[in-house]
Coordinates of C-alpha atoms in Angstrom, one line a residue:
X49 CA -20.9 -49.4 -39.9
X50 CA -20.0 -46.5 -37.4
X51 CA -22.8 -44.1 -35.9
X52 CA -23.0 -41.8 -33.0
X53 CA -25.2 -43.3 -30.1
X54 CA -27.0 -40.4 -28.0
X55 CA -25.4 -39.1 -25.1
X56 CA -27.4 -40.6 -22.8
X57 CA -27.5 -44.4 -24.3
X58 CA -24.4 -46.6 -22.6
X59 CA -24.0 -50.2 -23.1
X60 CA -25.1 -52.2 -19.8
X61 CA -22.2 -54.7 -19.2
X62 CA -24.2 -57.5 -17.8
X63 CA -26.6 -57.5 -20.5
X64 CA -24.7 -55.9 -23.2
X65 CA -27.7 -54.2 -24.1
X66 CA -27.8 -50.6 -25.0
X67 CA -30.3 -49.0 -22.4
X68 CA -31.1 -45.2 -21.5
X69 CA -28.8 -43.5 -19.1
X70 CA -31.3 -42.3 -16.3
X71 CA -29.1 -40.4 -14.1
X72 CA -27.4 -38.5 -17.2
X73 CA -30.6 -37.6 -18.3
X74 CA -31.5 -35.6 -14.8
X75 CA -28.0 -33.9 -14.7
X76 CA -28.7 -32.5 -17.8
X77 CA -32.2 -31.4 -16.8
X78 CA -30.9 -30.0 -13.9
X79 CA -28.2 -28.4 -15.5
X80 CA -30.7 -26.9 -17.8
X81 CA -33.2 -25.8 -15.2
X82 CA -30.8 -24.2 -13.6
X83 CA -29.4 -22.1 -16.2
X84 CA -32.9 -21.0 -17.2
X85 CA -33.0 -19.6 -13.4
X86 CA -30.1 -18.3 -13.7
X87 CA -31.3 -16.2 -17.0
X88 CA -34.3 -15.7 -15.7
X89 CA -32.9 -14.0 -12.8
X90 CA -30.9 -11.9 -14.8
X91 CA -34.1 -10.7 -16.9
X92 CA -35.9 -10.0 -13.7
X93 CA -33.0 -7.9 -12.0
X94 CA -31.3 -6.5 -15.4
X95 CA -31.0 -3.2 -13.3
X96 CA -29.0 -4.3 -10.6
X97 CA -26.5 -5.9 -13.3
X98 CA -26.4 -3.2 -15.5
X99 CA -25.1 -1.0 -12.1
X100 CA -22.0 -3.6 -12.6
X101 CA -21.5 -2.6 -15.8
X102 CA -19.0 0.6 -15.2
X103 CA -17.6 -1.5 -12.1
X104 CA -16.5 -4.3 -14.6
X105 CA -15.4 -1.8 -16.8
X106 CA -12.9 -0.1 -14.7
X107 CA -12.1 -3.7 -13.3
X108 CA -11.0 -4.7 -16.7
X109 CA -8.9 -1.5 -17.4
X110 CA -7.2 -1.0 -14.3
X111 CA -6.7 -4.5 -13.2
X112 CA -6.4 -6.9 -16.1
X113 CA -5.0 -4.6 -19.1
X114 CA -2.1 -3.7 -17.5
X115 CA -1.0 -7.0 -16.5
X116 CA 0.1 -7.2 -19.9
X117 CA 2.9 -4.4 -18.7
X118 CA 4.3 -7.3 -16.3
X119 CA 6.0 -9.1 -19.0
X120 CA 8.2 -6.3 -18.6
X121 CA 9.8 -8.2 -15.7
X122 CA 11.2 -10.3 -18.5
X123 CA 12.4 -8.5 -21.2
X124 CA 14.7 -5.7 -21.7
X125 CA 15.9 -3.4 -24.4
X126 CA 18.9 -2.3 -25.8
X127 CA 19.1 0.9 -24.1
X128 CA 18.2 -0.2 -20.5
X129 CA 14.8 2.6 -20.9
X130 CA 11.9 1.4 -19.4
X131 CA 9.3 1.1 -22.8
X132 CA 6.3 -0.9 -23.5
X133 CA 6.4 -4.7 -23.3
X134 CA 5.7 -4.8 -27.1
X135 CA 8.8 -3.0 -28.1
X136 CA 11.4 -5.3 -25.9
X137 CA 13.0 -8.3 -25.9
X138 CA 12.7 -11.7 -23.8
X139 CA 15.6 -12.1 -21.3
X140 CA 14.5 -14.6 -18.8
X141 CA 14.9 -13.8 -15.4
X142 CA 18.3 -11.6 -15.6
X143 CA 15.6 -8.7 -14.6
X144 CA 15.4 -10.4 -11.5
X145 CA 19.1 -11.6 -11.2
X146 CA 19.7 -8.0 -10.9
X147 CA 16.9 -6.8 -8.7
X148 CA 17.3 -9.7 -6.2
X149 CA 21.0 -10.7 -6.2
X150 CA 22.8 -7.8 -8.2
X151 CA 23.9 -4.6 -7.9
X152 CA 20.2 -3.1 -6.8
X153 CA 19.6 -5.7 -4.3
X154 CA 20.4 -4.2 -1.5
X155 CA 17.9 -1.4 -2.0
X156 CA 15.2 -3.4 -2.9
X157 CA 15.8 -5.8 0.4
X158 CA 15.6 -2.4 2.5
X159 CA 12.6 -1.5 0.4
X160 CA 11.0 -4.9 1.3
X161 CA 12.0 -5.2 4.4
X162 CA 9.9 -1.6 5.2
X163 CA 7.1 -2.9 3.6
X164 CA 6.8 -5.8 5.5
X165 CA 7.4 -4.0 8.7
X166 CA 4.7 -1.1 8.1
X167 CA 2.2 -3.6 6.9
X168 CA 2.9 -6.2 9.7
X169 CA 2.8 -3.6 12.7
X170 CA -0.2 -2.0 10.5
X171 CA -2.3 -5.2 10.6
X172 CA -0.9 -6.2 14.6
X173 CA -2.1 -3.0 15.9
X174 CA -4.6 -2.0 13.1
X175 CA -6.7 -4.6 12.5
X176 CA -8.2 -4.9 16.4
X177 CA -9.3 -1.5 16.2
X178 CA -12.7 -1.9 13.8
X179 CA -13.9 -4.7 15.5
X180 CA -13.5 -2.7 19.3
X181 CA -14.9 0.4 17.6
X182 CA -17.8 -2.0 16.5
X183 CA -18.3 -3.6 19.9
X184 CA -18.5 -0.3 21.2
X185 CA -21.2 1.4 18.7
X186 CA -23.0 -2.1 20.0
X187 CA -22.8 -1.1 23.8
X188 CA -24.2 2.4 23.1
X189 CA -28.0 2.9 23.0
X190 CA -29.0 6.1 22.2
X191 CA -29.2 5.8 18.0
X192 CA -28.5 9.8 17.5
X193 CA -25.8 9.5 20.0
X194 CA -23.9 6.5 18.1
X195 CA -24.9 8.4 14.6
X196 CA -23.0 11.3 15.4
X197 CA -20.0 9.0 16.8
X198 CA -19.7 6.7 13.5
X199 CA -19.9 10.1 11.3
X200 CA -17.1 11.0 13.2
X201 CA -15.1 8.0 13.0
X202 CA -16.2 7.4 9.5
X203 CA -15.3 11.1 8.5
X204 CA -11.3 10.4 7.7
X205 CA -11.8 7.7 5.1
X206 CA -13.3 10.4 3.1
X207 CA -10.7 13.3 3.6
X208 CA -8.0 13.5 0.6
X209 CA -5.0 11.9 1.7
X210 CA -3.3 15.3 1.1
X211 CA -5.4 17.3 3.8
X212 CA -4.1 14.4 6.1
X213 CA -0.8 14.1 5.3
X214 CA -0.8 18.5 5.8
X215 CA -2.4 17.5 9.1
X216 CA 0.0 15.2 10.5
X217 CA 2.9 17.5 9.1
X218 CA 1.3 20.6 11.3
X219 CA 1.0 18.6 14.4
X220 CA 4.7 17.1 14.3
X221 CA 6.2 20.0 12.9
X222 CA 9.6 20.7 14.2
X223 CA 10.2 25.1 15.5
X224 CA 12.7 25.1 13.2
X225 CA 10.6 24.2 9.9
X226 CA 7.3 26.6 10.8
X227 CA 7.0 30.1 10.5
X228 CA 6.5 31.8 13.8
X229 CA 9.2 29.3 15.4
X230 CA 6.4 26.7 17.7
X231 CA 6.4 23.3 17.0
X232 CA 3.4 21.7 16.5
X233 CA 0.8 20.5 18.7
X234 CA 1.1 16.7 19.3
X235 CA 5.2 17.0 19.1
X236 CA 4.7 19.7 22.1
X237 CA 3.0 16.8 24.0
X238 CA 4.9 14.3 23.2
X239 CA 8.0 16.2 24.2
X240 CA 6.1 17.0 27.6
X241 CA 5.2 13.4 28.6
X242 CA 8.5 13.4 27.9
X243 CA 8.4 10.6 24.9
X244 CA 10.4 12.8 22.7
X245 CA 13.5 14.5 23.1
X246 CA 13.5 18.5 23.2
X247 CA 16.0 18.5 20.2
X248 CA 13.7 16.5 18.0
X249 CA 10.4 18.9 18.5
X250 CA 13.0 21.7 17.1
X251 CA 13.7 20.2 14.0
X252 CA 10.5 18.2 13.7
X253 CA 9.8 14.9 13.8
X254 CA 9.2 14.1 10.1
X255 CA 12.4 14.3 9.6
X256 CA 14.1 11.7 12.1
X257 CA 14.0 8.2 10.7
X258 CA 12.9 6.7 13.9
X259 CA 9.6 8.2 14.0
X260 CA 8.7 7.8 10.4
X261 CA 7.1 4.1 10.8
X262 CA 4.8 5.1 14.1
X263 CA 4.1 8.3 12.4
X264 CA 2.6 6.2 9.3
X265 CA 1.0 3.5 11.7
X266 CA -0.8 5.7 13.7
X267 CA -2.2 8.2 10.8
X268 CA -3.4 5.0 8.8
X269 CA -5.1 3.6 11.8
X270 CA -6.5 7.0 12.8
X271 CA -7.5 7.2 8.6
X272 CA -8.9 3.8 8.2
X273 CA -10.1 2.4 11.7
X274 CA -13.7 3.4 11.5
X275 CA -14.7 3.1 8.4
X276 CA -13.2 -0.5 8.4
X277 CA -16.1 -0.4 11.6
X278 CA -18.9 -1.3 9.4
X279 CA -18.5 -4.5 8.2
X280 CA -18.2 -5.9 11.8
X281 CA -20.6 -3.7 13.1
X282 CA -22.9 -5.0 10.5
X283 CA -22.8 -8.1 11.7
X284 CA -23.4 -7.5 15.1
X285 CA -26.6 -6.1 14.8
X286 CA -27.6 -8.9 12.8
X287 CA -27.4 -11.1 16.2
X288 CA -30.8 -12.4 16.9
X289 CA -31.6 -10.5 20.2
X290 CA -32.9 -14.3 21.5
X291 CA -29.0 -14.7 22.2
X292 CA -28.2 -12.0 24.3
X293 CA -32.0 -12.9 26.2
X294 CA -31.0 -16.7 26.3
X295 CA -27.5 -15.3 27.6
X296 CA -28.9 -12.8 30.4
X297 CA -31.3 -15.8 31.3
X298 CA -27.9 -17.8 32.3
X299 CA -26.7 -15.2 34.2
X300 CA -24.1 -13.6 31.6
X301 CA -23.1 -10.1 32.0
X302 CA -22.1 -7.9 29.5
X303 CA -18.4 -9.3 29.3
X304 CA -19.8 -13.0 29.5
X305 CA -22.6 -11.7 26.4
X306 CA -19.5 -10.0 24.3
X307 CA -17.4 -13.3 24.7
X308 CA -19.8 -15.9 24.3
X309 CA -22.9 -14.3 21.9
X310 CA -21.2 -11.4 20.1
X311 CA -17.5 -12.6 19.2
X312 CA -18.9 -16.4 17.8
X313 CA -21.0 -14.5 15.8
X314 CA -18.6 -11.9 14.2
X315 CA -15.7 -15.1 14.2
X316 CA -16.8 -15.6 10.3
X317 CA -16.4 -12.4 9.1
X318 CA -13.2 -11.8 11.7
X319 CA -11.4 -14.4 9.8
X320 CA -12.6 -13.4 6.4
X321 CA -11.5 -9.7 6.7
X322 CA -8.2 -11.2 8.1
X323 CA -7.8 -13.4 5.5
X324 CA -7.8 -10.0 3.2
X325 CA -5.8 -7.8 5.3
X326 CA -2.3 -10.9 5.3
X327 CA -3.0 -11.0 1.2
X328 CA -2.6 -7.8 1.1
X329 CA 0.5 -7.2 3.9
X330 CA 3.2 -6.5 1.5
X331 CA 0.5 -3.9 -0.9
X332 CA 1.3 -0.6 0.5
X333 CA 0.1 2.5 -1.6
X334 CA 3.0 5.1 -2.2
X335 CA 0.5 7.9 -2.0
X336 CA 0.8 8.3 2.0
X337 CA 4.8 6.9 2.0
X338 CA 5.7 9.9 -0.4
X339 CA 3.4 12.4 1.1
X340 CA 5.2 11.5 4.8
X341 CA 8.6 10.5 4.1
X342 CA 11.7 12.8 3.1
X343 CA 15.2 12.4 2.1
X344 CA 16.2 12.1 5.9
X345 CA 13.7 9.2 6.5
X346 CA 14.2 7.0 3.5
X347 CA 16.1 4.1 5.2
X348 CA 12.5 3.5 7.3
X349 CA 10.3 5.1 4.9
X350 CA 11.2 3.6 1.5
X351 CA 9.0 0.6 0.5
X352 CA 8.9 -1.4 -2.4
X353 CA 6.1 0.4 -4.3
X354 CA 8.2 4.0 -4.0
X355 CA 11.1 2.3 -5.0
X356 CA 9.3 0.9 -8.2
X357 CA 8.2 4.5 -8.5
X358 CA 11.7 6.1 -8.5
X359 CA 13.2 3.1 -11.0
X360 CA 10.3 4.0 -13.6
X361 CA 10.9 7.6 -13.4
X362 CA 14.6 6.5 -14.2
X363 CA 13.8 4.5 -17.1
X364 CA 15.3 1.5 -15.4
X365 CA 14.1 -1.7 -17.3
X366 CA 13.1 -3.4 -14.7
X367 CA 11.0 -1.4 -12.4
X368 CA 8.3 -3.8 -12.7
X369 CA 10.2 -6.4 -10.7
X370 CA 9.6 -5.2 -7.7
X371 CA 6.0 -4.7 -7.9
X372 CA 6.0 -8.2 -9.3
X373 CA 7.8 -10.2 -6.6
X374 CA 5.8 -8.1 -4.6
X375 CA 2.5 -9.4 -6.0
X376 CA 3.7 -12.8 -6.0
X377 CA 4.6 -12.9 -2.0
X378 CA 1.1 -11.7 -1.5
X379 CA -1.1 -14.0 -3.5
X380 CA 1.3 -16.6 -1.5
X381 CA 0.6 -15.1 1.8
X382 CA -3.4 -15.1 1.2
X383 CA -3.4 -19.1 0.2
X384 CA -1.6 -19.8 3.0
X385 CA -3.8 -18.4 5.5
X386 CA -7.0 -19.5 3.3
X387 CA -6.0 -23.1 4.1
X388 CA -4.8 -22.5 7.9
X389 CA -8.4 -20.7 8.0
X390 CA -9.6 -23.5 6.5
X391 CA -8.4 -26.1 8.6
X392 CA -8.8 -24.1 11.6
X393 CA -12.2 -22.6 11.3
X394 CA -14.2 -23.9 8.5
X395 CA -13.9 -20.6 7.1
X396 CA -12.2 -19.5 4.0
X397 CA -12.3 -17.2 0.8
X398 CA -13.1 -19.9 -1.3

């Protein structure tokens, strides 16, 4: 005769005796107090999660919807045009036959090979610059002093990245390509300190090649730097001031404080924000590449996401390659450097 024993009755081996399984019988009392904290805490704060409500919501529509688009890097059509995933057939990987080892390879290999550049110099010289900015808002005392300075630091994040782009184009703006024949202000310097030929201030330094990737380094740095600021900053002033007291107590300057007190305690969030910036190293938007570039700096200038962008306006059927091996190469980079973090640091993503 068959029947179904509780969950938590087991058969004791030595006795062969069914007896009651105490440790089952806490997990599952744990398990159930904690999931009736867990809705009670929703209850209690239903206003906070109803805020991630539209957050979710353009989460699920701009970031998990279209990944249904990327099985587009596996079919094709009879025409070769670029349609919906539904209306296409499965082809394997000849998409990226093509992309990688055909007749297109050698643009997308420049393509990546600009990415990669941009975003590796970008994060090189880039990513010290919030944490100094941050050390120094620390160092200064007076609060409507150090308001004024983060406004002003903070103030490019939220200027379109068209009213940039225009800015940079006036300030390296060749005599030939402005009305009024003077070239623009920073090419003028640069040509006086004598870091710039005379010939290149005339026709204007957005369109010589060489300049194209410093040009994009230093206008993201100048965009980005100190609004990427707060996060560090944030944790500095959460530094119990016992530290830097316990640290002036042992004779510890303000170099000895910065080294030994402040850096330890923004190491965490150092290596977190690090962590981010290599999984994102080959994600560069084509907003500010298309704004800067032009047809005379496209062998620097072109990257990967552009070059997705000009194969979809041509209805080629496998723009989404790209973008894909693209994606791929970055979720690589980010769990590499979550386990060296790991086993370097103690600290990871997850």
């Amino acid at each position: 005769m068959k029947f179904q024993l509780d969950e938590h009755i087991k058969l004791d081996q030595e006795t062969n005796q069914y007896v009651m399984d105490k440790e089952q019988v806490v997990r599952d009392n744990v398990e159930k107090d904690h999931w009736k904290i867990v809705l009670r805490t929703i209850l209690k704060d239903w206003r906070l999660y109803l805020m991630l409500v539209p957050m979710l919501f353009i989460f699920i529509c701009w970031r998990y919807l279209p990944m249904y688009e990327l099985l587009t890097a596996f079919k094709s059509n009879l025409n070769g045009a670029a349609v919906s995933a539904s209306d296409q057939y499965f082809n394997g990987f000849a998409n990226f036959q093509t992309v990688l080892f055909g007749g297109y390879s050698s643009k997308f290999w420049m393509a990546f090979r600009n990415t990669f550049v941009l975003s590796f110099y970008g994060l090189l010289f880039g990513f010290p610059v919030p944490i100094v900015i941050a050390l120094f808002f620390n160092e200064i005392k007076s609060n409507a002093y150090r308001s004024v300075l983060q406004v002003l630091t903070y103030l490019p994040k939220f200027i379109s990245i068209v009213v940039m782009t225009t800015l940079v184009w006036l300030l390296l703006s060749g005599a030939n390509t402005v009305v009024g024949g003077s070239a623009g202000v920073v090419a003028q310097l640069l040509a006086k300190l004598g870091l710039v030929e005379k010939e290149v201030t005339e026709a204007g330094m957005m369109y010589n090649a060489q300049y194209f990737r410093p040009v994009y380094i230093i206008s993201g740095i100048w965009e980005g730097a100190g609004y990427g600021s707060i996060v560090y900053f944030a944790a500095v002033i959460a530094i119990n001031p016992t530290s830097y007291e316990a640290a002036q107590i042992d004779g510890a300057g303000k170099m000895a404080q910065m080294r030994y007190v402040v850096l330890p305690a923004m190491l965490s969030t150092i290596v977190i924000m690090l962590i981010v910036r290599i999984g994102s190293l080959l994600s560069i938007g084509y907003e500010q590449v298309i704004l800067l570039k032009t047809t005379y700096t496209e062998v620097t200038a072109q990257v990967v996401s552009t070059l997705a962008l000009d194969w979809q306006e041509s209805g080629l059927a496998f723009s989404t390659v790209p973008e894909f091996v693209n994606n791929i190469t970055s979720m690589v980079l980010v769990i590499g450097a979550n386990l060296i973090s790991k086993k370097a640091t103690d600290t990871s993503l997850y």
